[in-house]
Short mmCIF file of the C-alpha atoms (twelve columns), coordinates in Angstrom:
data_MODEL
# 
_entry.id   MODEL 
# 
loop_
_atom_site.group_PDB 
_atom_site.id 
_atom_site.type_symbol 
_atom_site.label_atom_id 
_atom_site.label_alt_id 
_atom_site.label_comp_id 
_atom_site.label_asym_id 
_atom_site.label_seq_id 
_atom_site.Cartn_x 
_atom_site.Cartn_y 
_atom_site.Cartn_z 
_atom_site.pdbx_PDB_model_num 
ATOM 1   C CA . MET A 1   1.335   -23.619 -95.865 1 
ATOM 2   C CA . SER A 2   1.201   -22.735 -92.538 1 
ATOM 3   C CA . ASN A 3   1.379   -19.275 -92.701 1 
ATOM 4   C CA . ASN A 4   -1.556  -19.327 -95.236 1 
ATOM 5   C CA . VAL A 5   -3.659  -21.622 -92.629 1 
ATOM 6   C CA . ASP A 6   -2.767  -19.498 -89.763 1 
ATOM 7   C CA . THR A 7   -3.920  -16.531 -91.550 1 
ATOM 8   C CA . LEU A 8   -6.866  -18.220 -92.498 1 
ATOM 9   C CA . ILE A 9   -7.578  -19.311 -89.478 1 
ATOM 10  C CA . LYS A 10  -7.908  -15.798 -87.720 1 
ATOM 11  C CA . GLN A 11  -10.048 -15.045 -90.279 1 
ATOM 12  C CA . VAL A 12  -12.990 -16.956 -89.653 1 
ATOM 13  C CA . PHE A 13  -12.573 -17.288 -85.923 1 
ATOM 14  C CA . SER A 14  -12.196 -13.375 -85.532 1 
ATOM 15  C CA . ASP A 15  -15.892 -13.005 -84.359 1 
ATOM 16  C CA . ILE A 16  -16.490 -15.751 -81.742 1 
ATOM 17  C CA . PRO A 17  -17.344 -13.559 -78.324 1 
ATOM 18  C CA . LEU A 18  -15.222 -14.470 -75.551 1 
ATOM 19  C CA . PRO A 19  -16.702 -17.086 -73.200 1 
ATOM 20  C CA . SER A 20  -18.826 -15.387 -70.289 1 
ATOM 21  C CA . GLU A 21  -17.397 -15.435 -66.306 1 
ATOM 22  C CA . ASP A 22  -19.137 -18.267 -65.558 1 
ATOM 23  C CA . ASP A 23  -19.191 -20.624 -69.127 1 
ATOM 24  C CA . LEU A 24  -15.752 -21.571 -69.174 1 
ATOM 25  C CA . CYS A 25  -15.930 -25.238 -67.784 1 
ATOM 26  C CA . ALA A 26  -17.747 -27.657 -68.820 1 
ATOM 27  C CA . SER A 27  -17.358 -30.277 -65.673 1 
ATOM 28  C CA . VAL A 28  -17.288 -29.367 -61.380 1 
ATOM 29  C CA . GLY A 29  -14.215 -31.269 -60.846 1 
ATOM 30  C CA . GLU A 30  -10.819 -29.822 -59.630 1 
ATOM 31  C CA . GLU A 31  -8.927  -31.030 -62.342 1 
ATOM 32  C CA . ALA A 32  -11.215 -29.496 -65.186 1 
ATOM 33  C CA . LEU A 33  -11.522 -25.992 -63.528 1 
ATOM 34  C CA . GLU A 34  -7.593  -25.807 -62.920 1 
ATOM 35  C CA . GLU A 35  -6.698  -26.525 -66.990 1 
ATOM 36  C CA . THR A 36  -9.823  -23.803 -67.983 1 
ATOM 37  C CA . GLU A 37  -9.561  -21.280 -64.822 1 
ATOM 38  C CA . SER A 38  -5.686  -20.741 -66.449 1 
ATOM 39  C CA . PHE A 39  -7.834  -19.222 -70.107 1 
ATOM 40  C CA . ARG A 40  -10.316 -16.795 -67.944 1 
ATOM 41  C CA . ASN A 41  -10.231 -13.678 -70.274 1 
ATOM 42  C CA . LYS A 42  -7.905  -14.213 -72.619 1 
ATOM 43  C CA . ASN A 43  -7.918  -13.565 -75.921 1 
ATOM 44  C CA . TRP A 44  -7.446  -16.624 -78.489 1 
ATOM 45  C CA . LEU A 45  -5.113  -14.943 -80.497 1 
ATOM 46  C CA . ASP A 46  -2.842  -14.158 -77.579 1 
ATOM 47  C CA . LEU A 47  -2.184  -17.826 -76.855 1 
ATOM 48  C CA . ASP A 48  1.298   -19.391 -77.721 1 
ATOM 49  C CA . SER A 49  1.884   -23.110 -77.841 1 
ATOM 50  C CA . ASP A 50  3.966   -23.097 -75.347 1 
ATOM 51  C CA . PHE A 51  0.454   -21.994 -73.102 1 
ATOM 52  C CA . ILE A 52  -1.542  -24.493 -75.360 1 
ATOM 53  C CA . ALA A 53  1.296   -27.342 -74.618 1 
ATOM 54  C CA . SER A 54  1.278   -26.726 -71.025 1 
ATOM 55  C CA . HIS A 55  -2.673  -26.036 -70.619 1 
ATOM 56  C CA . GLN A 56  -3.480  -29.178 -73.660 1 
ATOM 57  C CA . ASP A 57  -5.957  -30.940 -72.151 1 
ATOM 58  C CA . ALA A 58  -8.685  -27.671 -70.964 1 
ATOM 59  C CA . LEU A 59  -9.718  -28.301 -74.610 1 
ATOM 60  C CA . PHE A 60  -11.809 -31.195 -73.344 1 
ATOM 61  C CA . TRP A 61  -12.891 -29.314 -70.268 1 
ATOM 62  C CA . PHE A 62  -14.308 -26.217 -71.932 1 
ATOM 63  C CA . SER A 63  -18.030 -25.615 -71.889 1 
ATOM 64  C CA . PRO A 64  -19.008 -25.893 -75.367 1 
ATOM 65  C CA . ALA A 65  -19.143 -21.694 -75.854 1 
ATOM 66  C CA . ALA A 66  -14.981 -22.164 -74.215 1 
ATOM 67  C CA . PHE A 67  -14.408 -24.814 -77.034 1 
ATOM 68  C CA . TYR A 68  -15.438 -22.699 -79.449 1 
ATOM 69  C CA . TYR A 69  -13.462 -19.618 -78.580 1 
ATOM 70  C CA . TYR A 70  -10.574 -20.852 -77.724 1 
ATOM 71  C CA . PHE A 71  -10.062 -23.454 -80.100 1 
ATOM 72  C CA . PRO A 72  -8.698  -21.874 -82.956 1 
ATOM 73  C CA . ALA A 73  -5.379  -20.941 -80.711 1 
ATOM 74  C CA . PHE A 74  -4.812  -25.282 -80.459 1 
ATOM 75  C CA . LEU A 75  -5.273  -25.362 -84.104 1 
ATOM 76  C CA . ARG A 76  -2.450  -21.920 -84.152 1 
ATOM 77  C CA . ALA A 77  -0.383  -23.805 -81.925 1 
ATOM 78  C CA . GLY A 78  -0.363  -27.515 -83.695 1 
ATOM 79  C CA . LEU A 79  1.089   -25.792 -86.667 1 
ATOM 80  C CA . VAL A 80  4.215   -24.261 -84.773 1 
ATOM 81  C CA . THR A 81  4.139   -27.839 -83.179 1 
ATOM 82  C CA . PRO A 82  2.854   -30.286 -84.885 1 
ATOM 83  C CA . ASN A 83  3.744   -33.589 -82.874 1 
ATOM 84  C CA . ALA A 84  1.671   -32.100 -80.008 1 
ATOM 85  C CA . ASP A 85  -0.405  -34.751 -77.743 1 
ATOM 86  C CA . TYR A 86  -3.304  -31.762 -78.506 1 
ATOM 87  C CA . VAL A 87  -2.980  -32.129 -82.342 1 
ATOM 88  C CA . LEU A 88  -3.045  -35.690 -82.039 1 
ATOM 89  C CA . ASN A 89  -5.800  -35.537 -79.822 1 
ATOM 90  C CA . ILE A 90  -8.048  -33.003 -82.169 1 
ATOM 91  C CA . LEU A 91  -7.893  -35.821 -84.863 1 
ATOM 92  C CA . LEU A 92  -9.479  -38.089 -82.515 1 
ATOM 93  C CA . PHE A 93  -12.414 -35.957 -80.744 1 
ATOM 94  C CA . LEU A 94  -13.168 -35.777 -84.453 1 
ATOM 95  C CA . ARG A 95  -13.727 -39.825 -85.047 1 
ATOM 96  C CA . PRO A 96  -17.495 -40.934 -84.535 1 
ATOM 97  C CA . GLU A 97  -18.046 -41.759 -81.481 1 
ATOM 98  C CA . THR A 98  -20.647 -44.538 -80.419 1 
ATOM 99  C CA . ASP A 99  -21.337 -44.228 -76.976 1 
ATOM 100 C CA . GLN A 100 -24.338 -41.603 -76.522 1 
ATOM 101 C CA . ILE A 101 -23.283 -39.345 -73.945 1 
ATOM 102 C CA . LEU A 102 -19.708 -38.805 -75.665 1 
ATOM 103 C CA . SER A 103 -21.318 -38.572 -79.014 1 
ATOM 104 C CA . VAL A 104 -23.753 -35.762 -77.529 1 
ATOM 105 C CA . PHE A 105 -20.305 -33.959 -75.698 1 
ATOM 106 C CA . ARG A 106 -18.573 -34.036 -79.143 1 
ATOM 107 C CA . ASN A 107 -21.291 -32.780 -81.336 1 
ATOM 108 C CA . GLU A 108 -22.242 -29.293 -78.940 1 
ATOM 109 C CA . ARG A 109 -19.016 -28.604 -79.839 1 
ATOM 110 C CA . TRP A 110 -18.686 -29.187 -83.517 1 
ATOM 111 C CA . LYS A 111 -21.503 -28.120 -84.516 1 
ATOM 112 C CA . LEU A 112 -20.794 -24.448 -83.106 1 
ATOM 113 C CA . LEU A 113 -18.603 -24.290 -86.604 1 
ATOM 114 C CA . ASN A 114 -19.441 -22.888 -89.268 1 
ATOM 115 C CA . ASP A 115 -18.721 -24.180 -93.738 1 
ATOM 116 C CA . LYS A 116 -15.780 -21.580 -93.640 1 
ATOM 117 C CA . GLN A 117 -14.445 -23.160 -90.080 1 
ATOM 118 C CA . ILE A 118 -14.715 -25.865 -91.265 1 
ATOM 119 C CA . GLU A 119 -12.536 -26.191 -94.230 1 
ATOM 120 C CA . VAL A 120 -10.451 -24.098 -92.656 1 
ATOM 121 C CA . LEU A 121 -9.857  -26.644 -89.742 1 
ATOM 122 C CA . GLU A 122 -9.481  -29.672 -92.659 1 
ATOM 123 C CA . GLN A 123 -6.619  -27.461 -94.976 1 
ATOM 124 C CA . TRP A 124 -5.781  -27.141 -90.720 1 
ATOM 125 C CA . LEU A 125 -5.398  -31.482 -91.163 1 
ATOM 126 C CA . CYS A 126 -4.158  -31.334 -94.519 1 
ATOM 127 C CA . SER A 127 -1.612  -29.029 -93.241 1 
ATOM 128 C CA . THR A 128 -0.363  -30.926 -89.584 1 
ATOM 129 C CA . PHE A 129 -0.690  -34.518 -91.179 1 
ATOM 130 C CA . PRO A 130 1.114   -34.126 -94.419 1 
ATOM 131 C CA . SER A 131 1.703   -37.897 -94.551 1 
ATOM 132 C CA . ALA A 132 -2.080  -39.470 -95.384 1 
ATOM 133 C CA . ASP A 133 -2.525  -42.478 -92.586 1 
ATOM 134 C CA . GLU A 134 -5.672  -44.205 -91.802 1 
ATOM 135 C CA . GLU A 135 -6.678  -41.799 -88.762 1 
ATOM 136 C CA . LEU A 136 -6.003  -38.510 -90.505 1 
ATOM 137 C CA . GLU A 137 -8.336  -40.667 -93.616 1 
ATOM 138 C CA . ASP A 138 -11.085 -41.153 -91.382 1 
ATOM 139 C CA . ALA A 139 -11.239 -37.140 -89.876 1 
ATOM 140 C CA . LEU A 140 -10.960 -35.863 -93.059 1 
ATOM 141 C CA . ARG A 141 -13.892 -38.630 -94.362 1 
ATOM 142 C CA . VAL A 142 -15.703 -36.794 -90.386 1 
ATOM 143 C CA . ILE A 143 -15.631 -33.541 -91.917 1 
ATOM 144 C CA . ARG A 144 -16.534 -34.025 -95.591 1 
ATOM 145 C CA . ASP A 145 -19.043 -36.019 -95.327 1 
ATOM 146 C CA . ARG A 146 -20.045 -32.903 -92.187 1 
ATOM 147 C CA . TYR A 147 -20.901 -36.284 -90.050 1 
ATOM 148 C CA . TRP A 148 -21.219 -33.285 -86.913 1 
ATOM 149 C CA . TRP A 149 -22.643 -30.697 -88.891 1 
ATOM 150 C CA . LYS A 150 -25.833 -32.671 -90.232 1 
# 
Protein backbone atom coordinates (compact mmCIF):
# COMPACT_ATOMS: atom_id res chain seq x y z
CA MET A 1 0.00 0.00 0.00
CA SER A 2 2.78 2.49 0.83
CA ASN A 3 4.23 2.30 -2.72
CA ASN A 4 0.77 3.06 -4.09
CA VAL A 5 0.33 5.97 -1.66
CA ASP A 6 3.80 7.29 -2.57
CA THR A 7 2.83 7.24 -6.25
CA LEU A 8 -0.43 9.03 -5.47
CA ILE A 9 1.40 11.69 -3.43
CA LYS A 10 3.73 12.35 -6.37
CA GLN A 11 0.80 12.57 -8.77
CA VAL A 12 -1.54 14.85 -6.83
CA PHE A 13 1.10 17.27 -5.56
CA SER A 14 3.16 17.45 -8.76
CA ASP A 15 2.00 20.82 -10.02
CA ILE A 16 2.49 22.97 -6.92
CA PRO A 17 4.90 25.83 -7.58
CA LEU A 18 8.02 26.35 -5.51
CA PRO A 19 7.39 29.19 -3.03
CA SER A 20 9.02 32.49 -3.89
CA GLU A 21 12.28 33.52 -2.22
CA ASP A 22 10.47 35.75 0.27
CA ASP A 23 7.63 33.32 1.04
CA LEU A 24 9.31 30.47 2.89
CA CYS A 25 8.86 31.28 6.57
CA ALA A 26 5.81 32.65 8.37
CA SER A 27 7.78 33.89 11.38
CA VAL A 28 10.71 36.19 12.00
CA GLY A 29 12.15 34.22 14.90
CA GLU A 30 15.65 32.80 14.66
CA GLU A 31 14.53 29.20 15.22
CA ALA A 32 11.87 29.47 12.53
CA LEU A 33 14.27 30.94 10.01
CA GLU A 34 16.92 28.34 10.84
CA GLU A 35 14.46 25.44 10.41
CA THR A 36 13.00 26.64 7.11
CA GLU A 37 16.15 27.99 5.44
CA SER A 38 17.38 24.45 4.70
CA PHE A 39 14.42 24.02 2.35
CA ARG A 40 15.11 27.09 0.26
CA ASN A 41 15.01 26.30 -3.49
CA LYS A 42 14.86 22.56 -2.87
CA ASN A 43 12.51 20.35 -4.82
CA TRP A 44 10.22 18.46 -2.44
CA LEU A 45 10.77 15.26 -4.44
CA ASP A 46 14.49 15.38 -3.57
CA LEU A 47 13.98 15.50 0.21
CA ASP A 48 14.48 12.15 1.93
CA SER A 49 13.28 10.98 5.33
CA ASP A 50 16.61 11.82 7.01
CA PHE A 51 16.44 15.41 5.79
CA ILE A 52 12.80 15.73 6.90
CA ALA A 53 13.57 14.20 10.30
CA SER A 54 16.38 16.68 10.91
CA HIS A 55 14.15 19.65 9.92
CA GLN A 56 10.76 18.37 11.09
CA ASP A 57 9.72 21.56 12.90
CA ALA A 58 9.86 23.52 9.65
CA LEU A 59 6.40 22.25 8.79
CA PHE A 60 4.97 24.53 11.48
CA TRP A 61 7.13 27.55 10.56
CA PHE A 62 6.44 27.49 6.84
CA SER A 63 4.36 30.14 5.16
CA PRO A 64 1.12 28.70 3.73
CA ALA A 65 2.71 28.49 0.25
CA ALA A 66 5.80 26.71 1.60
CA PHE A 67 3.64 24.38 3.70
CA TYR A 68 1.66 23.46 0.61
CA TYR A 69 4.77 22.90 -1.47
CA TYR A 70 6.81 20.89 1.07
CA PHE A 71 3.97 19.02 2.77
CA PRO A 72 4.15 16.06 0.34
CA ALA A 73 7.83 15.56 1.28
CA PHE A 74 6.70 15.05 4.88
CA LEU A 75 4.03 12.59 3.74
CA ARG A 76 6.52 10.60 1.67
CA ALA A 77 9.05 10.57 4.51
CA GLY A 78 6.33 9.31 6.84
CA LEU A 79 5.86 6.27 4.63
CA VAL A 80 9.51 5.39 5.25
CA THR A 81 9.57 6.23 8.96
CA PRO A 82 5.98 5.98 10.25
CA ASN A 83 7.11 6.19 13.89
CA ALA A 84 8.82 9.56 13.45
CA ASP A 85 7.58 12.47 15.57
CA TYR A 86 6.60 14.53 12.54
CA VAL A 87 4.15 11.82 11.44
CA LEU A 88 2.25 12.10 14.71
CA ASN A 89 2.51 15.90 14.47
CA ILE A 90 0.72 15.85 11.10
CA LEU A 91 -2.03 13.76 12.64
CA LEU A 92 -2.36 16.18 15.57
CA PHE A 93 -2.16 19.23 13.29
CA LEU A 94 -5.39 18.08 11.63
CA ARG A 95 -7.37 18.39 14.87
CA PRO A 96 -9.79 21.27 15.24
CA GLU A 97 -8.31 24.11 17.28
CA THR A 98 -10.17 26.16 19.90
CA ASP A 99 -7.58 28.94 19.93
CA GLN A 100 -8.70 31.41 17.25
CA ILE A 101 -5.18 32.40 16.17
CA LEU A 102 -4.05 28.78 15.84
CA SER A 103 -7.25 27.90 14.04
CA VAL A 104 -6.61 30.62 11.44
CA PHE A 105 -2.98 29.46 11.15
CA ARG A 106 -4.05 25.87 10.45
CA ASN A 107 -6.87 26.86 8.15
CA GLU A 108 -4.56 28.98 5.98
CA ARG A 109 -2.51 25.86 5.31
CA TRP A 110 -5.07 23.07 5.08
CA LYS A 111 -7.46 25.00 2.83
CA LEU A 112 -4.84 24.94 0.07
CA LEU A 113 -5.30 21.20 -0.46
CA ASN A 114 -7.69 20.19 -3.22
CA ASP A 115 -10.08 17.22 -3.09
CA LYS A 116 -7.64 14.76 -4.64
CA GLN A 117 -4.90 15.81 -2.22
CA ILE A 118 -7.28 15.45 0.72
CA GLU A 119 -8.19 11.95 -0.44
CA VAL A 120 -4.51 11.01 -0.66
CA LEU A 121 -3.94 12.48 2.81
CA GLU A 122 -6.69 10.18 4.08
CA GLN A 123 -5.06 7.18 2.38
CA TRP A 124 -1.71 8.22 3.84
CA LEU A 125 -3.19 8.33 7.34
CA CYS A 126 -4.71 4.88 6.93
CA SER A 127 -1.48 3.37 5.63
CA THR A 128 0.76 5.13 8.16
CA PHE A 129 -1.48 4.37 11.15
CA PRO A 130 -2.76 0.87 10.30
CA SER A 131 -4.30 0.27 13.71
CA ALA A 132 -7.14 2.60 14.53
CA ASP A 133 -6.99 4.69 17.66
CA GLU A 134 -8.88 7.72 18.88
CA GLU A 135 -6.46 10.28 17.40
CA LEU A 136 -6.56 8.60 13.99
CA GLU A 137 -10.34 8.40 14.07
CA ASP A 138 -10.51 12.10 14.98
CA ALA A 139 -8.21 13.01 12.09
CA LEU A 140 -10.20 10.88 9.65
CA ARG A 141 -13.43 12.49 10.85
CA VAL A 142 -11.90 15.94 10.24
CA ILE A 143 -11.01 14.86 6.70
CA ARG A 144 -14.31 13.14 5.94
CA ASP A 145 -16.30 16.10 7.29
CA ARG A 146 -13.98 18.48 5.39
CA TYR A 147 -13.58 20.51 8.59
CA TRP A 148 -10.75 22.68 7.26
CA TRP A 149 -12.13 22.80 3.74
CA LYS A 150 -15.58 24.35 4.20
